[in-house]
Amino acid sequence: MAKVAAQREDQLEVLSVPVEIASYSSSPNLPQFKTKPKAKPLDHHLSVESRRIGASEFKQLAALEESHRIIRLGAGRPNPALYPWTFTLLDLSPTAKSIEAAEGQNPAAKHHFDVASALNYGKALGSPQLLQFLTEHVEMVHEPPYSDWNVCITGGSTHAIEVALRIFCDVGDTVLVEQYTYPGFLDMATLVGVEVQATAMDSEGLRSDALDKILSEWDCSRGRKPRVLYMIPSGQNPTGSTQSSERRKDIYALAEKHDLVIIEDDPYSYLNLDLSNSADLNGHTKNPILDDSKSSYRSSLPQSYLSLDTSGRVVRLDSTSKILCPGLRAGWVTASAQIIDKLVAYQGTDAITASGPSQLMLSQLLINSWGHHGFFFWLAHLSATYRRRRDIVERALERYIPEQSAHWVSPQFGMFLWLRLGFGVNSGAECQVGDEGFRNEASSLEGRILARALENGVQVTAGSIFAVSPMPAGEVCVRITYAAAAEEELEEGVRRLADAIKKELAIERH
Ligand code: PLP
């Protein structure tokens, strides 16, 4: 482990100061890739639709004009002199500035970002400088084991989910998902016309034995055997569960066995709640910019599927929504060059590109203000903040909700805590599927708890909206997030929720 951390530190030294534009903006240009094998082709997994789509000839011609610096009488792009903005960047928060100052980014070495380009139609793959930074970042964190991977900047993971589904699935295909999942995924699956098959979970997320059983016993009269598995492996939304390394290895081995494409949707893995408080910038440490916390942060991240991916079957989605802000509508996808080419063809056709101003803001922040170290430090700082918030919520749950009436597994990553309420057959134990009466009763209890909580002035999310198939009989769950409310309100929020739960469960106060 120490050796891996040291190797990554060495790489960071090599990669941390981007000096030339886009020298590493595609993985084969990274110096250490010459010796790695290539990804296996996935042609047999492409949908009918995605086989039809290729890079737009029209957009390629427009790009050519740009690079040749000729008089542009071709593409219908307004002249930058006609834009109503020059561009004033948003000011950094004091914490973000303190990282900038500590990282000592040399003002003379700062990149000049071309505002006019950012406000123009951009490249479908993304801005070259930002791609360079993100490609280096992916290599530092994940070290994909094959050589021809690429990164594409997207308008966020929800859009990337749609494109990934379109690339691999035809209407009527079935995609495997965790038993509870991100509703945005379910909406996209409906939009694209694919079926979803719930796969049982335990405290470590998706169960590999359940996955193997579904695939080994697949009845082809239901349609084609699933070829895509969508998962949220760390700080899962909504259950907060995180897969162990062993679980990940088992699932990747099953993907190889059953020839599955894995969509790794991983916006929460950077929020490591078991990180030590040394990275906390809010007055809890004397010297916040400790070299130690930076490298220990990186080595504390869960092992990603991308880092296990010897075949090039993982499509990894990253998002800025949970680690910077959701309004940027930005993220990045890492996958084999073959799949990124498809993604770029789609993106060039529908969204054209991720938002130029958002990419400019990201470039200013990540490249000019923070650099790689500063970005890691920010992530470590966020992690420490969420850890503190999670602890407040857990202490309040212990205090206000009687032990026998609620169960949860302490989340190690992310921003969600999944509260299972003791009710009927489901007093924390596994429950029997198929009892319609219990299911109806649970559903009405869930509605009453939420309504009473709202009357009490607190909002939580109903567990049932995340359920891929009907909730197991007797199961009542709510998802609590400690990310949104003011820190001082968290305890009171839990107290009000507890009051609603106790009244509806008709539990006597202790
Ligand atoms: N993926 C998961 C698992 C999520 O929980 C969410 C947001 O709740 C998203 C993606 C949304 O990402 P984005 O804002 O980049 O579309």
PDB file of N, CA and C in Angstrom, residues 396-484:
ATOM      1  N   ALA A 396     -27.747  12.291  16.943  1.00  0.00           N
ATOM      2  CA  ALA A 396     -29.140  12.712  17.174  1.00  0.00           C
ATOM      3  C   ALA A 396     -30.091  11.526  16.997  1.00  0.00           C
ATOM      4  N   LEU A 397     -29.814  10.669  16.023  1.00  0.00           N
ATOM      5  CA  LEU A 397     -30.677   9.489  15.838  1.00  0.00           C
ATOM      6  C   LEU A 397     -30.623   8.601  17.078  1.00  0.00           C
ATOM      7  N   GLU A 398     -29.394   8.422  17.587  1.00  0.00           N
ATOM      8  CA  GLU A 398     -29.258   7.587  18.793  1.00  0.00           C
ATOM      9  C   GLU A 398     -30.013   8.205  19.964  1.00  0.00           C
ATOM     10  N   ARG A 399     -29.990   9.504  19.985  1.00  0.00           N
ATOM     11  CA  ARG A 399     -30.606  10.198  21.117  1.00  0.00           C
ATOM     12  C   ARG A 399     -32.137  10.209  21.034  1.00  0.00           C
ATOM     13  N   TYR A 400     -32.674  10.435  19.849  1.00  0.00           N
ATOM     14  CA  TYR A 400     -34.113  10.709  19.748  1.00  0.00           C
ATOM     15  C   TYR A 400     -34.957   9.521  19.279  1.00  0.00           C
ATOM     16  N   ILE A 401     -34.327   8.544  18.638  1.00  0.00           N
ATOM     17  CA  ILE A 401     -35.163   7.419  18.147  1.00  0.00           C
ATOM     18  C   ILE A 401     -34.845   6.166  18.956  1.00  0.00           C
ATOM     19  N   PRO A 402     -35.866   5.559  19.557  1.00  0.00           N
ATOM     20  CA  PRO A 402     -35.618   4.346  20.351  1.00  0.00           C
ATOM     21  C   PRO A 402     -34.943   3.267  19.501  1.00  0.00           C
ATOM     22  N   GLU A 403     -33.995   2.601  20.122  1.00  0.00           N
ATOM     23  CA  GLU A 403     -33.120   1.658  19.417  1.00  0.00           C
ATOM     24  C   GLU A 403     -33.864   0.631  18.572  1.00  0.00           C
ATOM     25  N   GLN A 404     -34.960   0.089  19.144  1.00  0.00           N
ATOM     26  CA  GLN A 404     -35.628  -1.019  18.442  1.00  0.00           C
ATOM     27  C   GLN A 404     -36.444  -0.559  17.232  1.00  0.00           C
ATOM     28  N   SER A 405     -36.608   0.763  17.097  1.00  0.00           N
ATOM     29  CA  SER A 405     -37.520   1.174  16.028  1.00  0.00           C
ATOM     30  C   SER A 405     -36.829   1.701  14.767  1.00  0.00           C
ATOM     31  N   ALA A 406     -35.529   1.768  14.754  1.00  0.00           N
ATOM     32  CA  ALA A 406     -34.855   2.191  13.520  1.00  0.00           C
ATOM     33  C   ALA A 406     -33.467   1.556  13.440  1.00  0.00           C
ATOM     34  N   HIS A 407     -33.070   1.239  12.230  1.00  0.00           N
ATOM     35  CA  HIS A 407     -31.762   0.617  12.007  1.00  0.00           C
ATOM     36  C   HIS A 407     -31.069   1.325  10.860  1.00  0.00           C
ATOM     37  N   TRP A 408     -29.765   1.469  10.970  1.00  0.00           N
ATOM     38  CA  TRP A 408     -29.016   2.018   9.840  1.00  0.00           C
ATOM     39  C   TRP A 408     -27.586   1.529   9.914  1.00  0.00           C
ATOM     40  N   VAL A 409     -26.937   1.534   8.753  1.00  0.00           N
ATOM     41  CA  VAL A 409     -25.512   1.217   8.704  1.00  0.00           C
ATOM     42  C   VAL A 409     -24.810   2.553   8.514  1.00  0.00           C
ATOM     43  N   SER A 410     -23.847   2.829   9.375  1.00  0.00           N
ATOM     44  CA  SER A 410     -23.177   4.124   9.306  1.00  0.00           C
ATOM     45  C   SER A 410     -22.494   4.294   7.942  1.00  0.00           C
ATOM     46  N   PRO A 411     -22.858   5.344   7.186  1.00  0.00           N
ATOM     47  CA  PRO A 411     -22.228   5.503   5.865  1.00  0.00           C
ATOM     48  C   PRO A 411     -20.754   5.881   5.988  1.00  0.00           C
ATOM     49  N   GLN A 412     -19.920   5.275   5.149  1.00  0.00           N
ATOM     50  CA  GLN A 412     -18.481   5.605   5.173  1.00  0.00           C
ATOM     51  C   GLN A 412     -18.109   6.597   4.092  1.00  0.00           C
ATOM     52  N   PHE A 413     -18.985   6.718   3.097  1.00  0.00           N
ATOM     53  CA  PHE A 413     -18.754   7.658   1.995  1.00  0.00           C
ATOM     54  C   PHE A 413     -20.070   8.355   1.677  1.00  0.00           C
ATOM     55  N   GLY A 414     -19.958   9.526   1.073  1.00  0.00           N
ATOM     56  CA  GLY A 414     -21.135  10.159   0.492  1.00  0.00           C
ATOM     57  C   GLY A 414     -21.928  11.022   1.446  1.00  0.00           C
ATOM     58  N   MET A 415     -23.192  11.239   1.091  1.00  0.00           N
ATOM     59  CA  MET A 415     -24.004  12.191   1.837  1.00  0.00           C
ATOM     60  C   MET A 415     -25.356  11.644   2.269  1.00  0.00           C
ATOM     61  N   PHE A 416     -25.503  10.298   2.278  1.00  0.00           N
ATOM     62  CA  PHE A 416     -26.817   9.747   2.598  1.00  0.00           C
ATOM     63  C   PHE A 416     -26.773   8.719   3.724  1.00  0.00           C
ATOM     64  N   LEU A 417     -27.819   8.773   4.539  1.00  0.00           N
ATOM     65  CA  LEU A 417     -28.012   7.760   5.577  1.00  0.00           C
ATOM     66  C   LEU A 417     -29.393   7.146   5.344  1.00  0.00           C
ATOM     67  N   TRP A 418     -29.432   5.830   5.307  1.00  0.00           N
ATOM     68  CA  TRP A 418     -30.644   5.077   4.955  1.00  0.00           C
ATOM     69  C   TRP A 418     -31.227   4.512   6.238  1.00  0.00           C
ATOM     70  N   LEU A 419     -32.377   5.034   6.598  1.00  0.00           N
ATOM     71  CA  LEU A 419     -32.977   4.652   7.883  1.00  0.00           C
ATOM     72  C   LEU A 419     -34.083   3.634   7.632  1.00  0.00           C
ATOM     73  N   ARG A 420     -33.894   2.424   8.184  1.00  0.00           N
ATOM     74  CA  ARG A 420     -34.923   1.371   8.050  1.00  0.00           C
ATOM     75  C   ARG A 420     -35.725   1.351   9.338  1.00  0.00           C
ATOM     76  N   LEU A 421     -37.026   1.507   9.203  1.00  0.00           N
ATOM     77  CA  LEU A 421     -37.851   1.632  10.392  1.00  0.00           C
ATOM     78  C   LEU A 421     -38.440   0.284  10.789  1.00  0.00           C
ATOM     79  N   GLY A 422     -38.378   0.015  12.064  1.00  0.00           N
ATOM     80  CA  GLY A 422     -38.929  -1.240  12.575  1.00  0.00           C
ATOM     81  C   GLY A 422     -40.438  -1.207  12.484  1.00  0.00           C
ATOM     82  N   PHE A 423     -40.976  -2.120  11.706  1.00  0.00           N
ATOM     83  CA  PHE A 423     -42.422  -2.122  11.510  1.00  0.00           C
ATOM     84  C   PHE A 423     -42.829  -3.531  11.132  1.00  0.00           C
ATOM     85  N   GLY A 424     -43.810  -4.069  11.849  1.00  0.00           N
ATOM     86  CA  GLY A 424     -44.364  -5.377  11.507  1.00  0.00           C
ATOM     87  C   GLY A 424     -43.306  -6.444  11.362  1.00  0.00           C
ATOM     88  N   VAL A 425     -43.306  -7.134  10.219  1.00  0.00           N
ATOM     89  CA  VAL A 425     -42.356  -8.235  10.030  1.00  0.00           C
ATOM     90  C   VAL A 425     -40.925  -7.733   9.890  1.00  0.00           C
ATOM     91  N   ASN A 426     -40.789  -6.435   9.683  1.00  0.00           N
ATOM     92  CA  ASN A 426     -39.466  -5.932   9.356  1.00  0.00           C
ATOM     93  C   ASN A 426     -38.807  -5.209  10.518  1.00  0.00           C
ATOM     94  N   SER A 427     -38.560  -5.911  11.594  1.00  0.00           N
ATOM     95  CA  SER A 427     -37.890  -5.242  12.714  1.00  0.00           C
ATOM     96  C   SER A 427     -36.396  -5.375  12.540  1.00  0.00           C
ATOM     97  N   GLY A 428     -35.923  -4.968  11.408  1.00  0.00           N
ATOM     98  CA  GLY A 428     -34.479  -5.020  11.147  1.00  0.00           C
ATOM     99  C   GLY A 428     -34.066  -6.300  10.475  1.00  0.00           C
ATOM    100  N   ALA A 429     -34.892  -7.332  10.517  1.00  0.00           N
ATOM    101  CA  ALA A 429     -34.519  -8.604   9.916  1.00  0.00           C
ATOM    102  C   ALA A 429     -34.912  -8.610   8.445  1.00  0.00           C
ATOM    103  N   GLU A 430     -34.407  -9.590   7.705  1.00  0.00           N
ATOM    104  CA  GLU A 430     -34.830  -9.702   6.308  1.00  0.00           C
ATOM    105  C   GLU A 430     -36.316  -9.988   6.281  1.00  0.00           C
ATOM    106  N   CYS A 431     -37.005  -9.440   5.309  1.00  0.00           N
ATOM    107  CA  CYS A 431     -38.447  -9.654   5.318  1.00  0.00           C
ATOM    108  C   CYS A 431     -38.892 -10.436   4.096  1.00  0.00           C
ATOM    109  N   GLN A 432     -40.059 -10.986   4.182  1.00  0.00           N
ATOM    110  CA  GLN A 432     -40.606 -11.840   3.132  1.00  0.00           C
ATOM    111  C   GLN A 432     -41.252 -10.974   2.048  1.00  0.00           C
ATOM    112  N   VAL A 433     -40.920 -11.262   0.817  1.00  0.00           N
ATOM    113  CA  VAL A 433     -41.566 -10.542  -0.286  1.00  0.00           C
ATOM    114  C   VAL A 433     -42.906 -11.229  -0.531  1.00  0.00           C
ATOM    115  N   GLY A 434     -43.878 -10.491  -0.917  1.00  0.00           N
ATOM    116  CA  GLY A 434     -45.115 -11.139  -1.356  1.00  0.00           C
ATOM    117  C   GLY A 434     -46.296 -10.906  -0.445  1.00  0.00           C
ATOM    118  N   ASP A 435     -46.123 -10.216   0.631  1.00  0.00           N
ATOM    119  CA  ASP A 435     -47.260  -9.978   1.499  1.00  0.00           C
ATOM    120  C   ASP A 435     -47.880  -8.626   1.141  1.00  0.00           C
ATOM    121  N   GLU A 436     -48.892  -8.675   0.291  1.00  0.00           N
ATOM    122  CA  GLU A 436     -49.491  -7.455  -0.252  1.00  0.00           C
ATOM    123  C   GLU A 436     -50.033  -6.552   0.851  1.00  0.00           C
ATOM    124  N   GLY A 437     -50.636  -7.178   1.867  1.00  0.00           N
ATOM    125  CA  GLY A 437     -51.222  -6.398   2.966  1.00  0.00           C
ATOM    126  C   GLY A 437     -50.171  -5.569   3.676  1.00  0.00           C
ATOM    127  N   PHE A 438     -49.055  -6.221   4.014  1.00  0.00           N
ATOM    128  CA  PHE A 438     -47.966  -5.517   4.697  1.00  0.00           C
ATOM    129  C   PHE A 438     -47.406  -4.410   3.823  1.00  0.00           C
ATOM    130  N   ARG A 439     -47.341  -4.707   2.507  1.00  0.00           N
ATOM    131  CA  ARG A 439     -46.763  -3.727   1.596  1.00  0.00           C
ATOM    132  C   ARG A 439     -47.633  -2.463   1.551  1.00  0.00           C
ATOM    133  N   ASN A 440     -48.930  -2.666   1.472  1.00  0.00           N
ATOM    134  CA  ASN A 440     -49.832  -1.510   1.428  1.00  0.00           C
ATOM    135  C   ASN A 440     -49.745  -0.711   2.719  1.00  0.00           C
ATOM    136  N   GLU A 441     -49.713  -1.450   3.826  1.00  0.00           N
ATOM    137  CA  GLU A 441     -49.652  -0.778   5.117  1.00  0.00           C
ATOM    138  C   GLU A 441     -48.360   0.036   5.241  1.00  0.00           C
ATOM    139  N   ALA A 442     -47.269  -0.586   4.768  1.00  0.00           N
ATOM    140  CA  ALA A 442     -45.968   0.107   4.826  1.00  0.00           C
ATOM    141  C   ALA A 442     -46.000   1.368   3.986  1.00  0.00           C
ATOM    142  N   SER A 443     -46.600   1.254   2.816  1.00  0.00           N
ATOM    143  CA  SER A 443     -46.622   2.409   1.923  1.00  0.00           C
ATOM    144  C   SER A 443     -47.429   3.549   2.542  1.00  0.00           C
ATOM    145  N   SER A 444     -48.537   3.186   3.187  1.00  0.00           N
ATOM    146  CA  SER A 444     -49.322   4.261   3.797  1.00  0.00           C
ATOM    147  C   SER A 444     -48.596   4.826   5.032  1.00  0.00           C
ATOM    148  N   LEU A 445     -47.889   3.960   5.758  1.00  0.00           N
ATOM    149  CA  LEU A 445     -47.115   4.452   6.918  1.00  0.00           C
ATOM    150  C   LEU A 445     -46.013   5.411   6.448  1.00  0.00           C
ATOM    151  N   GLU A 446     -45.348   5.036   5.375  1.00  0.00           N
ATOM    152  CA  GLU A 446     -44.291   5.902   4.838  1.00  0.00           C
ATOM    153  C   GLU A 446     -44.858   7.285   4.513  1.00  0.00           C
ATOM    154  N   GLY A 447     -45.999   7.297   3.833  1.00  0.00           N
ATOM    155  CA  GLY A 447     -46.637   8.573   3.465  1.00  0.00           C
ATOM    156  C   GLY A 447     -46.990   9.386   4.705  1.00  0.00           C
ATOM    157  N   ARG A 448     -47.503   8.706   5.738  1.00  0.00           N
ATOM    158  CA  ARG A 448     -47.913   9.439   6.955  1.00  0.00           C
ATOM    159  C   ARG A 448     -46.695  10.009   7.688  1.00  0.00           C
ATOM    160  N   ILE A 449     -45.628   9.234   7.737  1.00  0.00           N
ATOM    161  CA  ILE A 449     -44.420   9.726   8.423  1.00  0.00           C
ATOM    162  C   ILE A 449     -43.878  10.961   7.714  1.00  0.00           C
ATOM    163  N   LEU A 450     -43.831  10.878   6.376  1.00  0.00           N
ATOM    164  CA  LEU A 450     -43.300  12.023   5.627  1.00  0.00           C
ATOM    165  C   LEU A 450     -44.175  13.262   5.810  1.00  0.00           C
ATOM    166  N   ALA A 451     -45.499  13.040   5.784  1.00  0.00           N
ATOM    167  CA  ALA A 451     -46.412  14.183   5.912  1.00  0.00           C
ATOM    168  C   ALA A 451     -46.290  14.798   7.307  1.00  0.00           C
ATOM    169  N   ARG A 452     -46.215  13.932   8.332  1.00  0.00           N
ATOM    170  CA  ARG A 452     -46.105  14.476   9.690  1.00  0.00           C
ATOM    171  C   ARG A 452     -44.762  15.176   9.894  1.00  0.00           C
ATOM    172  N   ALA A 453     -43.727  14.607   9.296  1.00  0.00           N
ATOM    173  CA  ALA A 453     -42.407  15.247   9.404  1.00  0.00           C
ATOM    174  C   ALA A 453     -42.461  16.648   8.781  1.00  0.00           C
ATOM    175  N   LEU A 454     -43.110  16.740   7.633  1.00  0.00           N
ATOM    176  CA  LEU A 454     -43.226  18.035   6.963  1.00  0.00           C
ATOM    177  C   LEU A 454     -44.003  19.023   7.826  1.00  0.00           C
ATOM    178  N   GLU A 455     -45.071  18.515   8.438  1.00  0.00           N
ATOM    179  CA  GLU A 455     -45.824  19.381   9.381  1.00  0.00           C
ATOM    180  C   GLU A 455     -44.909  19.857  10.503  1.00  0.00           C
ATOM    181  N   ASN A 456     -44.011  18.977  10.927  1.00  0.00           N
ATOM    182  CA  ASN A 456     -43.063  19.336  12.001  1.00  0.00           C
ATOM    183  C   ASN A 456     -41.966  20.268  11.493  1.00  0.00           C
ATOM    184  N   GLY A 457     -41.930  20.473  10.173  1.00  0.00           N
ATOM    185  CA  GLY A 457     -40.937  21.390   9.614  1.00  0.00           C
ATOM    186  C   GLY A 457     -39.633  20.712   9.240  1.00  0.00           C
ATOM    187  N   VAL A 458     -39.692  19.435   8.844  1.00  0.00           N
ATOM    188  CA  VAL A 458     -38.471  18.772   8.362  1.00  0.00           C
ATOM    189  C   VAL A 458     -38.830  17.905   7.155  1.00  0.00           C
ATOM    190  N   GLN A 459     -37.929  17.898   6.177  1.00  0.00           N
ATOM    191  CA  GLN A 459     -38.212  17.109   4.985  1.00  0.00           C
ATOM    192  C   GLN A 459     -37.167  16.006   4.850  1.00  0.00           C
ATOM    193  N   VAL A 460     -37.645  14.782   4.608  1.00  0.00           N
ATOM    194  CA  VAL A 460     -36.738  13.679   4.260  1.00  0.00           C
ATOM    195  C   VAL A 460     -37.306  13.038   2.989  1.00  0.00           C
ATOM    196  N   THR A 461     -36.562  12.099   2.408  1.00  0.00           N
ATOM    197  CA  THR A 461     -37.030  11.511   1.141  1.00  0.00           C
ATOM    198  C   THR A 461     -37.558  10.099   1.384  1.00  0.00           C
ATOM    199  N   ALA A 462     -38.696   9.816   0.760  1.00  0.00           N
ATOM    200  CA  ALA A 462     -39.323   8.487   0.901  1.00  0.00           C
ATOM    201  C   ALA A 462     -38.428   7.427   0.272  1.00  0.00           C
ATOM    202  N   GLY A 463     -38.192   6.348   0.999  1.00  0.00           N
ATOM    203  CA  GLY A 463     -37.367   5.253   0.476  1.00  0.00           C
ATOM    204  C   GLY A 463     -37.947   4.654  -0.792  1.00  0.00           C
ATOM    205  N   SER A 464     -39.292   4.623  -0.879  1.00  0.00           N
ATOM    206  CA  SER A 464     -39.919   3.897  -2.002  1.00  0.00           C
ATOM    207  C   SER A 464     -39.601   4.522  -3.353  1.00  0.00           C
ATOM    208  N   ILE A 465     -39.228   5.807  -3.391  1.00  0.00           N
ATOM    209  CA  ILE A 465     -38.975   6.382  -4.728  1.00  0.00           C
ATOM    210  C   ILE A 465     -37.667   5.854  -5.341  1.00  0.00           C
ATOM    211  N   PHE A 466     -36.858   5.206  -4.520  1.00  0.00           N
ATOM    212  CA  PHE A 466     -35.597   4.652  -5.034  1.00  0.00           C
ATOM    213  C   PHE A 466     -35.735   3.164  -5.389  1.00  0.00           C
ATOM    214  N   ALA A 467     -36.885   2.582  -5.049  1.00  0.00           N
ATOM    215  CA  ALA A 467     -37.038   1.129  -5.203  1.00  0.00           C
ATOM    216  C   ALA A 467     -37.262   0.781  -6.671  1.00  0.00           C
ATOM    217  N   VAL A 468     -36.466  -0.166  -7.168  1.00  0.00           N
ATOM    218  CA  VAL A 468     -36.543  -0.546  -8.573  1.00  0.00           C
ATOM    219  C   VAL A 468     -37.731  -1.478  -8.811  1.00  0.00           C
ATOM    220  N   SER A 469     -37.972  -2.368  -7.848  1.00  0.00           N
ATOM    221  CA  SER A 469     -39.176  -3.199  -7.906  1.00  0.00           C
ATOM    222  C   SER A 469     -39.945  -2.917  -6.607  1.00  0.00           C
ATOM    223  N   PRO A 470     -41.191  -3.406  -6.457  1.00  0.00           N
ATOM    224  CA  PRO A 470     -41.941  -3.063  -5.252  1.00  0.00           C
ATOM    225  C   PRO A 470     -41.125  -3.313  -3.986  1.00  0.00           C
ATOM    226  N   MET A 471     -41.267  -2.425  -3.000  1.00  0.00           N
ATOM    227  CA  MET A 471     -40.529  -2.572  -1.740  1.00  0.00           C
ATOM    228  C   MET A 471     -40.853  -3.936  -1.125  1.00  0.00           C
ATOM    229  N   PRO A 472     -39.856  -4.579  -0.499  1.00  0.00           N
ATOM    230  CA  PRO A 472     -40.173  -5.815   0.212  1.00  0.00           C
ATOM    231  C   PRO A 472     -41.287  -5.554   1.224  1.00  0.00           C
ATOM    232  N   ALA A 473     -42.134  -6.558   1.438  1.00  0.00           N
ATOM    233  CA  ALA A 473     -43.271  -6.374   2.337  1.00  0.00           C
ATOM    234  C   ALA A 473     -42.807  -5.917   3.709  1.00  0.00           C
ATOM    235  N   GLY A 474     -43.472  -4.910   4.241  1.00  0.00           N
ATOM    236  CA  GLY A 474     -43.165  -4.461   5.596  1.00  0.00           C
ATOM    237  C   GLY A 474     -41.990  -3.508   5.678  1.00  0.00           C
ATOM    238  N   GLU A 475     -41.337  -3.224   4.539  1.00  0.00           N
ATOM    239  CA  GLU A 475     -40.139  -2.373   4.575  1.00  0.00           C
ATOM    240  C   GLU A 475     -40.537  -0.894   4.490  1.00  0.00           C
ATOM    241  N   VAL A 476     -40.162  -0.116   5.507  1.00  0.00           N
ATOM    242  CA  VAL A 476     -40.369   1.335   5.458  1.00  0.00           C
ATOM    243  C   VAL A 476     -39.005   1.985   5.669  1.00  0.00           C
ATOM    244  N   CYS A 477     -38.575   2.775   4.672  1.00  0.00           N
ATOM    245  CA  CYS A 477     -37.253   3.407   4.774  1.00  0.00           C
ATOM    246  C   CYS A 477     -37.365   4.879   4.428  1.00  0.00           C
ATOM    247  N   VAL A 478     -36.514   5.671   5.030  1.00  0.00           N
ATOM    248  CA  VAL A 478     -36.397   7.062   4.579  1.00  0.00           C
ATOM    249  C   VAL A 478     -34.915   7.365   4.361  1.00  0.00           C
ATOM    250  N   ARG A 479     -34.657   8.247   3.398  1.00  0.00           N
ATOM    251  CA  ARG A 479     -33.273   8.660   3.149  1.00  0.00           C
ATOM    252  C   ARG A 479     -33.058  10.032   3.760  1.00  0.00           C
ATOM    253  N   ILE A 480     -32.025  10.098   4.609  1.00  0.00           N
ATOM    254  CA  ILE A 480     -31.664  11.382   5.227  1.00  0.00           C
ATOM    255  C   ILE A 480     -30.364  11.850   4.582  1.00  0.00           C
ATOM    256  N   THR A 481     -30.301  13.126   4.228  1.00  0.00           N
ATOM    257  CA  THR A 481     -29.004  13.662   3.813  1.00  0.00           C
ATOM    258  C   THR A 481     -28.527  14.701   4.822  1.00  0.00           C
ATOM    259  N   TYR A 482     -27.249  14.627   5.121  1.00  0.00           N
ATOM    260  CA  TYR A 482     -26.655  15.608   6.042  1.00  0.00           C
ATOM    261  C   TYR A 482     -25.906  16.676   5.255  1.00  0.00           C
ATOM    262  N   ALA A 483     -26.156  16.731   3.924  1.00  0.00           N
ATOM    263  CA  ALA A 483     -25.391  17.660   3.081  1.00  0.00           C
ATOM    264  C   ALA A 483     -26.026  19.036   2.979  1.00  0.00           C
ATOM    265  N   ALA A 484     -27.364  19.102   3.015  1.00  0.00           N
ATOM    266  CA  ALA A 484     -28.022  20.332   2.572  1.00  0.00           C
ATOM    267  C   ALA A 484     -28.317  21.328   3.696  1.00  0.00           C
TER     268      ALA A 484
END
